Amino acid sequence: MHRVMVAGGTGKTGREVVRYLSSRADMNVVGVLGRKYVGSDMRCVLANFDSQVPILDNFREAVDKTSPTIWVDFSPPEVAKEHFLPSVLLGIHPIIGSTGFSADEMQAFSRLCEKHGLGGALIPNFSLGALIMLQAARLAAQVFNEAAIVDIYNPDKRECPSGTSKLMVKEMKKVSGFKHKDISTHSLRLSGVLPHQEVVFGGDGESLTIQHDVSDRQCYGPGVAKAILSINRFERLVTDLGEFL
């Protein structure tokens, strides 16, 4: 049984991940790290939720009280970064859904996992639909020579462009034969919108749009669960959700 701590578990995405993981018989959410409702439990956060998952606000206290084997993190990047090193040193697999890390920080995470032979994950989007979108974009880049990316999120999404957009640009540029290396990215941050990603390919006399929309943040739960169930197979940092499928 995997013992899972969810940092950022009282946030919009984290709470839905807690709800999903708690519904599974093969893992146990032992606690949540957050800044709100500290000292209470997740019944104060989630409607129709009957598990007494405690809410704590200190990494060391959370580890000592709950003994997690998996550290799932949807905290802001500056907070998630502070959790990464101690979790690896304690042999707790870090699975990070936060975005906004620099290239140097990501390289440091990778070196740390390799040094300690511990599997970790840094995934900008745990949605399985977003994974299929990325795979489709790789395929389309073999055929079309021009592309542009659009991402639309709520103003709470501080990273601009999104981590998903950055990953798509990186992966499309790897495609052999894709000539349009200058992929423009257009980001909108508007109140009241749902997360939206699209990539538009242009060709001779035709265009192709690949689009992904999130209507409920529960969609991130299955991807996180797949990472949890597979992370023991790795002794390095995984950055592609497809490796867990």
GROMACS .gro file of C-alpha atoms in nm:
model
  245
    1MET     CA    1   0.000   0.000   0.000
    2HIS     CA    2   0.146   0.333  -0.106
    3ARG     CA    3   0.140   0.597   0.168
    4VAL     CA    4   0.087   0.934  -0.001
    5MET     CA    5   0.132   1.286   0.131
    6VAL     CA    6  -0.012   1.562  -0.091
    7ALA     CA    7   0.149   1.904  -0.057
    8GLY     CA    8  -0.073   2.184  -0.182
    9GLY     CA    9  -0.363   1.951  -0.114
   10THR     CA   10  -0.601   2.229  -0.012
   11GLY     CA   11  -0.557   2.414  -0.344
   12LYS     CA   12  -0.790   2.387  -0.642
   13THR     CA   13  -0.600   2.107  -0.812
   14GLY     CA   14  -0.452   1.943  -0.504
   15ARG     CA   15  -0.786   1.890  -0.335
   16GLU     CA   16  -0.928   1.705  -0.636
   17VAL     CA   17  -0.617   1.489  -0.653
   18VAL     CA   18  -0.670   1.407  -0.284
   19ARG     CA   19  -1.031   1.314  -0.354
   20TYR     CA   20  -0.935   1.084  -0.641
   21LEU     CA   21  -0.641   0.912  -0.471
   22SER     CA   22  -0.847   0.858  -0.154
   23SER     CA   23  -1.108   0.672  -0.358
   24ARG     CA   24  -0.857   0.406  -0.463
   25ALA     CA   25  -0.800   0.084  -0.274
   26ASP     CA   26  -0.431   0.058  -0.371
   27MET     CA   27  -0.311   0.375  -0.199
   28ASN     CA   28  -0.358   0.559   0.126
   29VAL     CA   29  -0.352   0.940   0.147
   30VAL     CA   30  -0.199   0.981   0.491
   31GLY     CA   31  -0.193   1.360   0.503
   32VAL     CA   32  -0.202   1.696   0.330
   33LEU     CA   33   0.046   1.981   0.360
   34GLY     CA   34  -0.110   2.323   0.320
   35ARG     CA   35  -0.151   2.672   0.459
   36LYS     CA   36  -0.527   2.663   0.518
   37TYR     CA   37  -0.731   2.459   0.768
   38VAL     CA   38  -0.412   2.350   0.947
   39GLY     CA   39  -0.490   2.123   1.242
   40SER     CA   40  -0.816   2.011   1.085
   41ASP     CA   41  -0.872   1.751   0.813
   42MET     CA   42  -0.986   1.737   0.450
   43ARG     CA   43  -1.353   1.704   0.543
   44CYS     CA   44  -1.338   2.083   0.594
   45VAL     CA   45  -1.223   2.129   0.235
   46LEU     CA   46  -1.406   1.866   0.029
   47ALA     CA   47  -1.781   1.822   0.022
   48ASN     CA   48  -1.906   1.464   0.067
   49PHE     CA   49  -1.561   1.349   0.178
   50ASP     CA   50  -1.552   1.119   0.478
   51SER     CA   51  -1.180   1.040   0.519
   52GLN     CA   52  -1.006   1.205   0.813
   53VAL     CA   53  -0.695   1.309   0.618
   54PRO     CA   54  -0.505   1.549   0.849
   55ILE     CA   55  -0.385   1.890   0.728
   56LEU     CA   56  -0.038   1.998   0.844
   57ASP     CA   57   0.185   2.292   0.758
   58ASN     CA   58   0.539   2.167   0.827
   59PHE     CA   59   0.739   1.921   0.616
   60ARG     CA   60   0.927   1.755   0.900
   61GLU     CA   61   0.616   1.723   1.116
   62ALA     CA   62   0.420   1.580   0.825
   63VAL     CA   63   0.685   1.316   0.758
   64ASP     CA   64   0.726   1.223   1.125
   65LYS     CA   65   0.352   1.189   1.185
   66THR     CA   66   0.248   1.012   0.864
   67SER     CA   67   0.557   0.822   0.733
   68PRO     CA   68   0.479   0.872   0.362
   69THR     CA   69   0.649   0.671   0.089
   70ILE     CA   70   0.530   0.908  -0.187
   71TRP     CA   71   0.538   1.289  -0.183
   72VAL     CA   72   0.290   1.438  -0.433
   73ASP     CA   73   0.336   1.814  -0.468
   74PHE     CA   74   0.105   2.078  -0.619
   75SER     CA   75   0.250   2.363  -0.414
   76PRO     CA   76   0.378   2.685  -0.576
   77PRO     CA   77   0.717   2.612  -0.737
   78GLU     CA   78   0.920   2.800  -0.477
   79VAL     CA   79   0.761   2.582  -0.206
   80ALA     CA   80   0.779   2.253  -0.399
   81LYS     CA   81   1.150   2.319  -0.459
   82GLU     CA   82   1.209   2.327  -0.083
   83HIS     CA   83   1.039   1.988  -0.044
   84PHE     CA   84   1.233   1.808  -0.317
   85LEU     CA   85   1.574   1.771  -0.152
   86PRO     CA   86   1.459   1.650   0.191
   87SER     CA   87   1.211   1.404   0.041
   88VAL     CA   88   1.484   1.244  -0.173
   89LEU     CA   89   1.727   1.234   0.122
   90LEU     CA   90   1.461   1.049   0.322
   91GLY     CA   91   1.393   0.802   0.040
   92ILE     CA   92   1.044   0.943  -0.027
   93HIS     CA   93   0.961   0.948  -0.399
   94PRO     CA   94   0.877   1.308  -0.507
   95ILE     CA   95   0.604   1.340  -0.772
   96ILE     CA   96   0.576   1.706  -0.866
   97GLY     CA   97   0.286   1.862  -1.056
   98SER     CA   98   0.398   2.219  -0.992
   99THR     CA   99   0.536   2.422  -1.285
  100GLY     CA  100   0.753   2.728  -1.321
  101PHE     CA  101   1.095   2.578  -1.246
  102SER     CA  102   1.404   2.707  -1.423
  103ALA     CA  103   1.615   2.481  -1.644
  104ASP     CA  104   1.888   2.485  -1.377
  105GLU     CA  105   1.643   2.376  -1.108
  106MET     CA  106   1.513   2.092  -1.323
  107GLN     CA  107   1.870   1.975  -1.390
  108ALA     CA  108   1.942   1.987  -1.016
  109PHE     CA  109   1.634   1.771  -0.947
  110SER     CA  110   1.751   1.523  -1.209
  111ARG     CA  111   2.104   1.501  -1.068
  112LEU     CA  112   1.968   1.453  -0.718
  113CYS     CA  113   1.748   1.157  -0.817
  114GLU     CA  114   2.032   0.993  -1.010
  115LYS     CA  115   2.279   1.045  -0.725
  116HIS     CA  116   2.048   0.870  -0.477
  117GLY     CA  117   1.906   0.615  -0.723
  118LEU     CA  118   1.552   0.722  -0.639
  119GLY     CA  119   1.265   0.760  -0.882
  120GLY     CA  120   1.105   1.103  -0.897
  121ALA     CA  121   0.869   1.280  -1.136
  122LEU     CA  122   0.838   1.635  -1.262
  123ILE     CA  123   0.530   1.645  -1.487
  124PRO     CA  124   0.381   1.978  -1.606
  125ASN     CA  125   0.040   1.826  -1.679
  126PHE     CA  126  -0.093   1.501  -1.531
  127SER     CA  127  -0.403   1.496  -1.752
  128LEU     CA  128  -0.414   1.188  -1.976
  129GLY     CA  129  -0.591   1.398  -2.239
  130ALA     CA  130  -0.300   1.643  -2.243
  131LEU     CA  131  -0.062   1.350  -2.288
  132ILE     CA  132  -0.256   1.231  -2.594
  133MET     CA  133  -0.255   1.590  -2.723
  134LEU     CA  134   0.125   1.600  -2.695
  135GLN     CA  135   0.159   1.270  -2.877
  136ALA     CA  136  -0.072   1.394  -3.154
  137ALA     CA  137   0.131   1.715  -3.183
  138ARG     CA  138   0.450   1.512  -3.230
  139LEU     CA  139   0.280   1.320  -3.510
  140ALA     CA  140   0.143   1.635  -3.677
  141ALA     CA  141   0.486   1.798  -3.664
  142GLN     CA  142   0.607   1.525  -3.899
  143VAL     CA  143   0.359   1.646  -4.162
  144PHE     CA  144   0.311   2.023  -4.117
  145ASN     CA  145   0.581   2.288  -4.130
  146GLU     CA  146   0.418   2.568  -3.927
  147ALA     CA  147   0.263   2.575  -3.581
  148ALA     CA  148   0.144   2.808  -3.308
  149ILE     CA  149   0.031   2.734  -2.952
  150VAL     CA  150  -0.243   2.898  -2.746
  151ASP     CA  151  -0.300   2.851  -2.373
  152ILE     CA  152  -0.582   3.006  -2.169
  153TYR     CA  153  -0.598   2.985  -1.790
  154ASN     CA  154  -0.736   3.164  -1.486
  155PRO     CA  155  -0.517   3.451  -1.353
  156ASP     CA  156  -0.414   3.220  -1.065
  157LYS     CA  157  -0.194   3.043  -1.319
  158ARG     CA  158   0.122   3.245  -1.275
  159GLU     CA  159   0.341   3.068  -1.530
  160CYS     CA  160   0.309   3.225  -1.874
  161PRO     CA  161   0.329   3.046  -2.113
  162SER     CA  162   0.214   2.737  -1.932
  163GLY     CA  163   0.440   2.443  -1.853
  164THR     CA  164   0.235   2.237  -2.098
  165SER     CA  165   0.298   2.490  -2.376
  166LYS     CA  166   0.672   2.490  -2.302
  167LEU     CA  167   0.681   2.111  -2.311
  168MET     CA  168   0.497   2.102  -2.645
  169VAL     CA  169   0.742   2.347  -2.800
  170LYS     CA  170   1.036   2.144  -2.670
  171GLU     CA  171   0.899   1.813  -2.799
  172MET     CA  172   0.788   1.945  -3.140
  173LYS     CA  173   1.133   2.092  -3.201
  174LYS     CA  174   1.278   1.744  -3.153
  175VAL     CA  175   1.076   1.606  -3.447
  176SER     CA  176   1.300   1.531  -3.740
  177GLY     CA  177   1.197   1.727  -4.048
  178PHE     CA  178   0.989   1.988  -3.865
  179LYS     CA  179   1.109   2.308  -4.030
  180HIS     CA  180   0.920   2.576  -3.837
  181LYS     CA  181   1.148   2.598  -3.534
  182ASP     CA  182   1.014   2.938  -3.425
  183ILE     CA  183   0.686   2.822  -3.268
  184SER     CA  184   0.489   3.121  -3.141
  185THR     CA  185   0.303   3.082  -2.811
  186HIS     CA  186   0.008   3.300  -2.711
  187SER     CA  187  -0.110   3.302  -2.349
  188LEU     CA  188  -0.427   3.451  -2.203
  189ARG     CA  189  -0.507   3.479  -1.831
  190LEU     CA  190  -0.875   3.558  -1.776
  191SER     CA  191  -1.116   3.522  -1.486
  192GLY     CA  192  -1.393   3.268  -1.531
  193VAL     CA  193  -1.223   3.050  -1.792
  194LEU     CA  194  -1.143   2.680  -1.776
  195PRO     CA  195  -0.791   2.554  -1.858
  196HIS     CA  196  -0.748   2.536  -2.236
  197GLN     CA  197  -0.455   2.430  -2.454
  198GLU     CA  198  -0.438   2.415  -2.832
  199VAL     CA  199  -0.180   2.384  -3.104
  200VAL     CA  200  -0.261   2.496  -3.457
  201PHE     CA  201  -0.067   2.355  -3.752
  202GLY     CA  202  -0.066   2.525  -4.092
  203GLY     CA  203   0.005   2.366  -4.427
  204ASP     CA  204  -0.065   2.412  -4.797
  205GLY     CA  205  -0.439   2.471  -4.824
  206GLU     CA  206  -0.525   2.328  -4.483
  207SER     CA  207  -0.480   2.365  -4.109
  208LEU     CA  208  -0.510   2.129  -3.813
  209THR     CA  209  -0.609   2.225  -3.459
  210ILE     CA  210  -0.547   1.991  -3.166
  211GLN     CA  211  -0.730   2.109  -2.855
  212HIS     CA  212  -0.759   2.004  -2.493
  213ASP     CA  213  -1.002   2.148  -2.237
  214VAL     CA  214  -1.035   2.075  -1.866
  215SER     CA  215  -1.388   2.085  -1.726
  216ASP     CA  216  -1.304   1.927  -1.389
  217ARG     CA  217  -0.968   1.913  -1.209
  218GLN     CA  218  -1.039   1.552  -1.115
  219CYS     CA  219  -0.888   1.469  -1.455
  220TYR     CA  220  -0.540   1.504  -1.304
  221GLY     CA  221  -0.598   1.224  -1.052
  222PRO     CA  222  -0.559   0.920  -1.281
  223GLY     CA  223  -0.227   1.047  -1.416
  224VAL     CA  224  -0.093   1.105  -1.065
  225ALA     CA  225  -0.206   0.756  -0.966
  226LYS     CA  226  -0.022   0.600  -1.261
  227ALA     CA  227   0.295   0.781  -1.154
  228ILE     CA  228   0.255   0.660  -0.795
  229LEU     CA  229   0.208   0.298  -0.902
  230SER     CA  230   0.510   0.301  -1.136
  231ILE     CA  231   0.762   0.526  -0.963
  232ASN     CA  232   0.942   0.235  -0.791
  233ARG     CA  233   1.059   0.112  -1.133
  234PHE     CA  234   1.277   0.419  -1.182
  235GLU     CA  235   1.604   0.540  -1.033
  236ARG     CA  236   1.595   0.879  -1.204
  237LEU     CA  237   1.374   1.180  -1.267
  238VAL     CA  238   1.086   1.120  -1.508
  239THR     CA  239   0.951   1.420  -1.703
  240ASP     CA  240   0.723   1.241  -1.952
  241LEU     CA  241   0.392   1.108  -1.818
  242GLY     CA  242   0.389   0.856  -2.102
  243GLU     CA  243   0.670   0.662  -1.931
  244PHE     CA  244   0.427   0.564  -1.656
  245LEU     CA  245   0.166   0.417  -1.890
   0.00000   0.00000   0.00000
